[in-house]
CSV table of C-alpha atoms in Angstrom, one decimal:
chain,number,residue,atom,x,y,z
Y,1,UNK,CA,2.8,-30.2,-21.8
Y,2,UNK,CA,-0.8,-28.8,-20.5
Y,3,UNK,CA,-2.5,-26.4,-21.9
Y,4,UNK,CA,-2.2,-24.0,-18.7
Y,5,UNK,CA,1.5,-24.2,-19.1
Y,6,UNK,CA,1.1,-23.5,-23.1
Y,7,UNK,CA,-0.7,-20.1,-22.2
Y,8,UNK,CA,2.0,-19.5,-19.5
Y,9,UNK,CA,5.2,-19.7,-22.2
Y,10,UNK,CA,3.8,-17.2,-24.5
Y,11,UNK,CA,6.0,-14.3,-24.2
Y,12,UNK,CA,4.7,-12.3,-28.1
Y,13,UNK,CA,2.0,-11.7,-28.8
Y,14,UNK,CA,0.2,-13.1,-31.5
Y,15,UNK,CA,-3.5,-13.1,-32.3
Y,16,UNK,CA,-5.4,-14.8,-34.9
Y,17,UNK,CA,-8.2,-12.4,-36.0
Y,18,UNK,CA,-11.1,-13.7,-37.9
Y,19,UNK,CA,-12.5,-11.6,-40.9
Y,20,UNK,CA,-15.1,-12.6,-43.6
Y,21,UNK,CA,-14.3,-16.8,-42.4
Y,22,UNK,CA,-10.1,-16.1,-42.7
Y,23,UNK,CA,-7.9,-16.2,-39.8
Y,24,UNK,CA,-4.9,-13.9,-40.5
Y,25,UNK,CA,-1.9,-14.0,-37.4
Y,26,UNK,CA,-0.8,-10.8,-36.7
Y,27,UNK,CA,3.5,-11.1,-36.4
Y,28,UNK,CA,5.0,-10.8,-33.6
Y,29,UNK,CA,6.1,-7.4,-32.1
Y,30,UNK,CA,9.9,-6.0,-32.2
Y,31,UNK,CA,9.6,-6.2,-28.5
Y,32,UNK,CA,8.5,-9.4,-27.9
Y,33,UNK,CA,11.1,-11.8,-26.4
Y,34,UNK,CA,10.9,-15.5,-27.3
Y,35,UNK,CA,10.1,-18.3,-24.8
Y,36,UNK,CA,12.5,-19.2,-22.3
Y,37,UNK,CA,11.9,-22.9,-22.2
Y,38,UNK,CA,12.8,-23.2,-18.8
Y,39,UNK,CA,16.3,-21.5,-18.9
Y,40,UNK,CA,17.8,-18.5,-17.0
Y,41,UNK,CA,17.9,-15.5,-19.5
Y,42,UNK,CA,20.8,-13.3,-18.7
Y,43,UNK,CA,18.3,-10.2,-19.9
Y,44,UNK,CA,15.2,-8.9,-18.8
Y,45,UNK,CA,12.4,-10.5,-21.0
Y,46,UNK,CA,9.0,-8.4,-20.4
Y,47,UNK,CA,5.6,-9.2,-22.1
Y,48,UNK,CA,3.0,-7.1,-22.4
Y,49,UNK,CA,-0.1,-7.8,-23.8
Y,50,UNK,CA,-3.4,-6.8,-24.3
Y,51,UNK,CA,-6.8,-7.2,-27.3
Y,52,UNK,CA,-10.0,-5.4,-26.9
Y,53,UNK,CA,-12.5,-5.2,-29.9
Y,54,UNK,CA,-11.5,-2.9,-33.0
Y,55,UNK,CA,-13.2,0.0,-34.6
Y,56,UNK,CA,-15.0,-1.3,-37.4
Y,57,UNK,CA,-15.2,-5.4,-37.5
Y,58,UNK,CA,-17.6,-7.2,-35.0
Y,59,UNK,CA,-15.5,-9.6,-33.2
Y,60,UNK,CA,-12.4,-8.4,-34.9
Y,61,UNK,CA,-9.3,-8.4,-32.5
Y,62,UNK,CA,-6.6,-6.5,-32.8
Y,63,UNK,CA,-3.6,-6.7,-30.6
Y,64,UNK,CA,-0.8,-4.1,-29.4
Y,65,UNK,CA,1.5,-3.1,-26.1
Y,66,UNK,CA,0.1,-2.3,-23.4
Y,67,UNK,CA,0.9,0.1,-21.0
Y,68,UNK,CA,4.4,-0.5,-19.2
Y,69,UNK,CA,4.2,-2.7,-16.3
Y,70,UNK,CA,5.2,-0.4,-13.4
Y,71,UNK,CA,8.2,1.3,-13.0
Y,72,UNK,CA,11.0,0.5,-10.4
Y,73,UNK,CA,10.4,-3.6,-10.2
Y,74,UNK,CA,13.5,-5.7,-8.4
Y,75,UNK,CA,12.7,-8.7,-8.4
Y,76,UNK,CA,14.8,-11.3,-10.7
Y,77,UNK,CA,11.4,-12.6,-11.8
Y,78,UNK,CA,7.8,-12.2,-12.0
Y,79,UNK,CA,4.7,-12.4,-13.8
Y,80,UNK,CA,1.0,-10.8,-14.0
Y,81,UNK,CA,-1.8,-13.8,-14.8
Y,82,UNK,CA,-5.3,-14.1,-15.3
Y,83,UNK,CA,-6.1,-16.8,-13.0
Y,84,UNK,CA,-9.1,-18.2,-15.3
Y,85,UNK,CA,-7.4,-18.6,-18.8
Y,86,UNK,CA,-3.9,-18.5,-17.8
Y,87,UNK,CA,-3.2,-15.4,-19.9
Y,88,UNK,CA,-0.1,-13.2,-18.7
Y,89,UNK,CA,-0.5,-10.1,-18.8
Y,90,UNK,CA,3.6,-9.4,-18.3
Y,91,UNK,CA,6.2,-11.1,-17.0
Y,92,UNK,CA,10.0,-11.2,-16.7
Y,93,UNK,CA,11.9,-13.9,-17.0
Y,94,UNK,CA,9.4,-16.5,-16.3
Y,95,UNK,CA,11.1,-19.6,-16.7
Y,96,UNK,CA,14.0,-18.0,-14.8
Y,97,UNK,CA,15.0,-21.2,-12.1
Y,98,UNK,CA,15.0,-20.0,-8.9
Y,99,UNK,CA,14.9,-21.2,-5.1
Y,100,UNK,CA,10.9,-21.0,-4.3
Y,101,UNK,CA,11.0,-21.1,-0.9
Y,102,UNK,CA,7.7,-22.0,0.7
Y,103,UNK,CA,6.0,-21.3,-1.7
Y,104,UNK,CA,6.6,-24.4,-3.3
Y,105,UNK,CA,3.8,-25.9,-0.8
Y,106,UNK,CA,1.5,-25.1,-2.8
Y,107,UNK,CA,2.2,-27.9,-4.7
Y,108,UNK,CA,3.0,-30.0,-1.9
Y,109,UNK,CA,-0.9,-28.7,-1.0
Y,110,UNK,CA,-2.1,-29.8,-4.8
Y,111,UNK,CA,-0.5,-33.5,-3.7
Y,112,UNK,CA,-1.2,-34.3,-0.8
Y,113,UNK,CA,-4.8,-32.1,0.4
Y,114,UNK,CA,-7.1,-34.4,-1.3
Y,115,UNK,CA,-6.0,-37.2,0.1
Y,116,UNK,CA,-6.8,-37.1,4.1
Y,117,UNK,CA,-10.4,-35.9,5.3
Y,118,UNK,CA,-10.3,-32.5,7.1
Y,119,UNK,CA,-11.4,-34.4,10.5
Y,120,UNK,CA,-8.8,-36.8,10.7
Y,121,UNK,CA,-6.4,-36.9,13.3
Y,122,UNK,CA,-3.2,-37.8,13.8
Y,123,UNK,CA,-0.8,-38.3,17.4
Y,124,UNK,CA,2.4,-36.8,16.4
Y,125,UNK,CA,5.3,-39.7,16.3
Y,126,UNK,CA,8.9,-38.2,16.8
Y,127,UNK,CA,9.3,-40.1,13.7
Y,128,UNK,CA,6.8,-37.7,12.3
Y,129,UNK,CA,9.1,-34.3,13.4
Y,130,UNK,CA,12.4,-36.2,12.2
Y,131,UNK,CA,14.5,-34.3,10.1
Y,132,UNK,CA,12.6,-30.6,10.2
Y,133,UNK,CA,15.2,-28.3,9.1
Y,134,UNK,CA,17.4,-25.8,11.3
Y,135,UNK,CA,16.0,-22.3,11.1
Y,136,UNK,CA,12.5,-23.4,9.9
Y,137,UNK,CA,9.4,-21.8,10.5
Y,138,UNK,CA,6.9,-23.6,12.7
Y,139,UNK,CA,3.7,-23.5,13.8
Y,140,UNK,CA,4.6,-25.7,16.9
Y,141,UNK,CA,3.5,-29.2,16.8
Y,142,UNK,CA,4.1,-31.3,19.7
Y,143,UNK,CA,5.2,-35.2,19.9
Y,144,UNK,CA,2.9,-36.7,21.4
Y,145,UNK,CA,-0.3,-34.7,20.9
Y,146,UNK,CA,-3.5,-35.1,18.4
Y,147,UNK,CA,-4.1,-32.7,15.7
Y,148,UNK,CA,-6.8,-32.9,12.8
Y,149,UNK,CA,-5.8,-32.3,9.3
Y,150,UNK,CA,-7.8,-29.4,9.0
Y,151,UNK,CA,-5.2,-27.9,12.0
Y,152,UNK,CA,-2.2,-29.4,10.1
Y,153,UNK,CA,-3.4,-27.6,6.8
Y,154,UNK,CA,-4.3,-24.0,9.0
Y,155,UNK,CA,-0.2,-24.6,10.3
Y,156,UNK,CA,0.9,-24.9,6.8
Y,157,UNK,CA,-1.0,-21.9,5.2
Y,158,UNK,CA,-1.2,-19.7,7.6
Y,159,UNK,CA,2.7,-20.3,9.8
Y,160,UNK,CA,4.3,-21.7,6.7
Y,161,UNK,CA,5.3,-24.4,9.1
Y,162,UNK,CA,7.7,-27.1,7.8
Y,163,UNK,CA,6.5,-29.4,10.7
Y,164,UNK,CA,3.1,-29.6,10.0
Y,165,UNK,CA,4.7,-30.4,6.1
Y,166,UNK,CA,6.9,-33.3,7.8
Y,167,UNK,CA,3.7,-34.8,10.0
Y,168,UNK,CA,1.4,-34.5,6.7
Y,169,UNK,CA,4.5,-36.2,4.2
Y,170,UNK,CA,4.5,-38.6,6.6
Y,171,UNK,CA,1.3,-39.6,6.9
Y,172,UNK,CA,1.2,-39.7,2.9
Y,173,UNK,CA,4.2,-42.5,2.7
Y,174,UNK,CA,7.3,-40.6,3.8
Y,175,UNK,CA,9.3,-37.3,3.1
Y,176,UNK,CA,10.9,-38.5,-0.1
Y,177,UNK,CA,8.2,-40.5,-1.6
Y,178,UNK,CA,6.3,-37.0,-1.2
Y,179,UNK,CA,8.7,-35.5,-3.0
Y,180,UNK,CA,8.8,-37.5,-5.8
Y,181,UNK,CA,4.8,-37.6,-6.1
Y,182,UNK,CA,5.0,-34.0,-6.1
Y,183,UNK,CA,7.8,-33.8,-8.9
Y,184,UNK,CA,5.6,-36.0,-11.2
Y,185,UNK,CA,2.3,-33.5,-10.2
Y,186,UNK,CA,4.1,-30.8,-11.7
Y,187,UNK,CA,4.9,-32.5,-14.7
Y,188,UNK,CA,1.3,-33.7,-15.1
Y,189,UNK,CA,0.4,-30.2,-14.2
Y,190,UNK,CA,2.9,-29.0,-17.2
Y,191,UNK,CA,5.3,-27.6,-15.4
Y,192,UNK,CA,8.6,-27.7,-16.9
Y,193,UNK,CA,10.6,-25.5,-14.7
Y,194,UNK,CA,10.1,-27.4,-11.0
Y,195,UNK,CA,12.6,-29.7,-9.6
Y,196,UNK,CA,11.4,-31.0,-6.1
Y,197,UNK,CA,13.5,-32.1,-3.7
Y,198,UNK,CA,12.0,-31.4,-0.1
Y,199,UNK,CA,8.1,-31.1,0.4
Y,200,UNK,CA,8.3,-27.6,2.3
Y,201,UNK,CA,10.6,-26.0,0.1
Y,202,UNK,CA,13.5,-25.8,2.5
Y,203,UNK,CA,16.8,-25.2,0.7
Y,204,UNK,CA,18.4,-28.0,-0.7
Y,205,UNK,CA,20.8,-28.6,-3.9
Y,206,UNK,CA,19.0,-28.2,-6.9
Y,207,UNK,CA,15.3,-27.5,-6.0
Y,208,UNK,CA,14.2,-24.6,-8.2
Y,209,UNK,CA,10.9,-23.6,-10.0
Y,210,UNK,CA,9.9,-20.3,-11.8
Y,211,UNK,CA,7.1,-18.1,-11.4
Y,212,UNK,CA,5.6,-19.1,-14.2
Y,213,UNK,CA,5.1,-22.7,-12.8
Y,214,UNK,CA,4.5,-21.6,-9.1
Y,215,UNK,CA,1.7,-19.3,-11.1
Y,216,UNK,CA,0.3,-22.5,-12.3
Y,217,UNK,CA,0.0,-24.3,-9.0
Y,218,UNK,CA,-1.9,-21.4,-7.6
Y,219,UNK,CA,-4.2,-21.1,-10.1
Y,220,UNK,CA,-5.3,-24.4,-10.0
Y,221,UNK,CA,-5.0,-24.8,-5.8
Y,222,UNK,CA,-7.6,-21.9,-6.1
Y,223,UNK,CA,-9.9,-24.1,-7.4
Y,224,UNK,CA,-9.7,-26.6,-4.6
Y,225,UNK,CA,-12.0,-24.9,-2.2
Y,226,UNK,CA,-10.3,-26.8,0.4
Y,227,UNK,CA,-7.0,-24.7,-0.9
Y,228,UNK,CA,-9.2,-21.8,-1.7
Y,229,UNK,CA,-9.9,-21.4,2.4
Y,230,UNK,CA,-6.7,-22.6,3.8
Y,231,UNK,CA,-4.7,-19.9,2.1
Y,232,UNK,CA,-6.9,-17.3,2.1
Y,233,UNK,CA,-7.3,-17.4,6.5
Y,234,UNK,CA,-6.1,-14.4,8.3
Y,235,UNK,CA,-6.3,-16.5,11.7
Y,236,UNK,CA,-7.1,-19.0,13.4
Y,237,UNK,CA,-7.1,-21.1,16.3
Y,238,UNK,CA,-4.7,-23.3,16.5
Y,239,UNK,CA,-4.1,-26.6,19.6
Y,240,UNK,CA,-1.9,-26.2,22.4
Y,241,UNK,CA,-0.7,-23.0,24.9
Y,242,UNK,CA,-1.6,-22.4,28.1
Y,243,UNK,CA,-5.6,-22.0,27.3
Y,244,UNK,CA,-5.4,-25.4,25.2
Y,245,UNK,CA,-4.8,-23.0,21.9
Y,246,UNK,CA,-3.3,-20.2,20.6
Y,247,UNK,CA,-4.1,-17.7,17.8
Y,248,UNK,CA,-1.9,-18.5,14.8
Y,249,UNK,CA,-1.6,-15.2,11.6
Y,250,UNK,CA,-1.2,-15.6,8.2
Y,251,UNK,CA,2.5,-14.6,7.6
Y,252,UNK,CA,1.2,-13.5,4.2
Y,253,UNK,CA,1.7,-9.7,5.2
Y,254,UNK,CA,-0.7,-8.7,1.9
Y,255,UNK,CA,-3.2,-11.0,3.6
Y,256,UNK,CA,-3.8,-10.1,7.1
Y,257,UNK,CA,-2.4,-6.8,6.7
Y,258,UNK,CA,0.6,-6.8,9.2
Y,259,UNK,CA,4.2,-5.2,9.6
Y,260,UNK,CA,3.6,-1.8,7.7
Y,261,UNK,CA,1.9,-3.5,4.9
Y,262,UNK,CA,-2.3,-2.9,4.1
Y,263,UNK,CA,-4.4,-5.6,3.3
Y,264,UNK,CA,-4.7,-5.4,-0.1
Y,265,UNK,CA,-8.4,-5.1,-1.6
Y,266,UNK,CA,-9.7,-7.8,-2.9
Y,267,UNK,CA,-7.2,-10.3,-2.0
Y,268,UNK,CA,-7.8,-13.8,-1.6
Y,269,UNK,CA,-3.9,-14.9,-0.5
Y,270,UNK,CA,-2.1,-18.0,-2.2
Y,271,UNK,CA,1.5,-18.1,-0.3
Y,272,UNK,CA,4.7,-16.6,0.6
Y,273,UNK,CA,8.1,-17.8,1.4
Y,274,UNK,CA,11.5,-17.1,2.4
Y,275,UNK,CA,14.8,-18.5,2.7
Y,276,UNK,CA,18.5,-16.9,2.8
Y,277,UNK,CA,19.3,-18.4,-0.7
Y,278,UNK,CA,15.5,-18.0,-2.3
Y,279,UNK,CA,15.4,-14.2,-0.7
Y,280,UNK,CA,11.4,-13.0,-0.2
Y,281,UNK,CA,8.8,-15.3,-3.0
Y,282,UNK,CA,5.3,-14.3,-3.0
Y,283,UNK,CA,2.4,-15.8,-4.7
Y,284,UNK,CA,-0.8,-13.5,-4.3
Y,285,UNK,CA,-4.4,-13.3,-5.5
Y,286,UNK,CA,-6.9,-11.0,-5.9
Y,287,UNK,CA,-10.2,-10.4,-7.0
Y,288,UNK,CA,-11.9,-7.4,-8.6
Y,289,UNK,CA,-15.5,-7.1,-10.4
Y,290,UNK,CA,-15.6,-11.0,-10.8
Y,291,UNK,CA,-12.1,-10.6,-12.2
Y,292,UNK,CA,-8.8,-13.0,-10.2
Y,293,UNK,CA,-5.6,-11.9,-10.9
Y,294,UNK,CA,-2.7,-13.7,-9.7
Y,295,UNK,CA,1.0,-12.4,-9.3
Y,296,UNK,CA,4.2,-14.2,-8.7
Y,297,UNK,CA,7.3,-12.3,-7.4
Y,298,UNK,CA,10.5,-13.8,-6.5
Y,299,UNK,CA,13.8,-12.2,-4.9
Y,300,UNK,CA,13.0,-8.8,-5.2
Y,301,UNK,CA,16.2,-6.5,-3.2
Y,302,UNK,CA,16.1,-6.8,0.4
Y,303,UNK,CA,14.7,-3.5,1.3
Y,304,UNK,CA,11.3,-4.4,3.8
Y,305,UNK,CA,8.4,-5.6,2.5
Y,306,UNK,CA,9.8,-5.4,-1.1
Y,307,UNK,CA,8.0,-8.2,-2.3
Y,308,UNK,CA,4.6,-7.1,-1.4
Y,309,UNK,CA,5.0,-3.9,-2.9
Y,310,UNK,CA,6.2,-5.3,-6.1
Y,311,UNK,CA,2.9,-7.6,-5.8
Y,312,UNK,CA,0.7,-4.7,-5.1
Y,313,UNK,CA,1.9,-3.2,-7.5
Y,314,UNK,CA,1.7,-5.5,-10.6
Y,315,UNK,CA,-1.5,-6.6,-9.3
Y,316,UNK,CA,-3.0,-2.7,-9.1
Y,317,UNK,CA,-1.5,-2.2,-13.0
Y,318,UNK,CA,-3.1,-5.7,-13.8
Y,319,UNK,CA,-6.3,-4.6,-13.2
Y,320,UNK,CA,-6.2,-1.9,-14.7
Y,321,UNK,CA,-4.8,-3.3,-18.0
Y,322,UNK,CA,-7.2,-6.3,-18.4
């Protein structure tokens, strides 16, 4: 296991503190639940965390609750993480398995965006559309017609559309071989909880992952400028229409600031998803004072815009507690 997904399973807290050369481990708080491992918990399992410098020690580090995580959250699982070390700042169930929805592209991004130059283009094969699932979002690719990468990448990010996914897995050696190259990138990655089983994240038997891995796939797309841009574009211009293109929006409502949600401050996007048996996922990022925060939320109750208000949310009591 990595060492991203190491600092993702810690659900106690527990920090060393060094005084006069000894390190001393501070036991773990009543309220500290242990580590899923992967596994559904039938219980809430909420971490909160924080250290700052004590009184009278240089250095020394003392460790305690936080404040509660905000009141009122519905979703079946979520967590709060510095995007530089990986630290959560809460969570629940976090290795709760659970449809992702599109947002398992992101991974399906960490895969397959290095491989193809941002100018290269591709004529669409029917062979390339085969197979797109009923009720999936699109961005509109034609048969036919010549896109760049760099186009294919805006349709993914920004439409969530499963056939720019199919054209782009097919250009990388096929839908399933993309699949299995992106199960064994998670593991690499360390992510436990992820079972792949289509590229775009469309429903199928047995696909799941957790926030705590789809937190880990964001944190290290953002360092992928390439990622970094895609997912954080409001709009763009995308080919075909009556003028030869057409404006495509970022779906990410926290993003481009649509459908009775405001833009959040600071944000830098990541990816959202839904599907009837997922419900609403959200991955979001944000920055403040040189500080990124990212939070995962998935399947929060169906009430509108939920998810992004659960994000918000976590991400506004982040700040504050880190």
């Amino acid at each position: 296991m990595g060492t991203d997904a190491a600092s993702t399973r810690t659900t106690g807290t527990l920090t060393a503190i060094a005084v006069a050369g000894a390190l001393t481990a501070l036991p773990v708080p009543a309220h500290a639940a242990p580590a899923a491992q992967g596994r559904a918990l039938t219980g809430p399992s909420v971490t909160r965390t924080a250290a700052w410098p004590g009184p009278n020690f240089p250095g020394f580090l003392s460790a305690r609750p936080a404040a509660a995580p905000p009141a009122g959250l519905t979703a079946k699982a979520w967590t709060v993480t510095d995007a530089t070390t990986g630290r959560v700042l809460a969570s629940k169930q976090p290795h709760r398995q659970l449809a992702p929805a599109s947002t398992l592209k992101t991974l399906f991004a960490l895969t397959v965006l290095p491989k193809f130059p941002a100018d290269m283009v591709r004529t669409v094969t029917a062979a390339d559309l085969k197979g797109v699932g009923d009720g999936s979002s699109l961005v509109g690719i034609k048969k036919g017609k010549r896109y760049k990468v760099a186009d294919l990448w805006r349709g993914v990010f920004l439409r969530s559309g499963n056939d720019a996914v199919h054209v782009l897995a097919n250009m990388n050696g096929g839908w399933q071989a993309t699949a299995k190259e992106m199960q064994a990138k998670a593991r690499a990655l360390g992510a436990q909880d992820t079972t792949v089983k289509t590229p775009d994240g469309y429903d199928a038997a047995g696909q799941v992952s957790s926030a705590s891995d789809l937190t880990l796939f964001a944190r290290k797309g953002l360092k992928n400028a390439d990622f970094a841009r895609y997912c954080g574009t409001v709009r763009a211009e995308f080919p075909g229409g009556a003028k030869g293109s057409h404006t495509i929006v970022n779906t990410n409502r926290m993003l481009s600031g649509t459908n009775g949600v405001p833009r959040y401050p600071g944000v830098l996007g990541v990816k959202n998803g839904y599907t009837s048996k997922a419900g609403n996922t959200l991955i979001a990022a944000a920055k403040r004072d040189g500080h990124t925060l990212v939070a995962t939320v998935l399947a929060p109750d169906n009430k509108k815009n939920a998810v992004y208000k659960e994000a918000a949310s976590l991400l506004d009591w982040g700040f504050k507690a880190s």
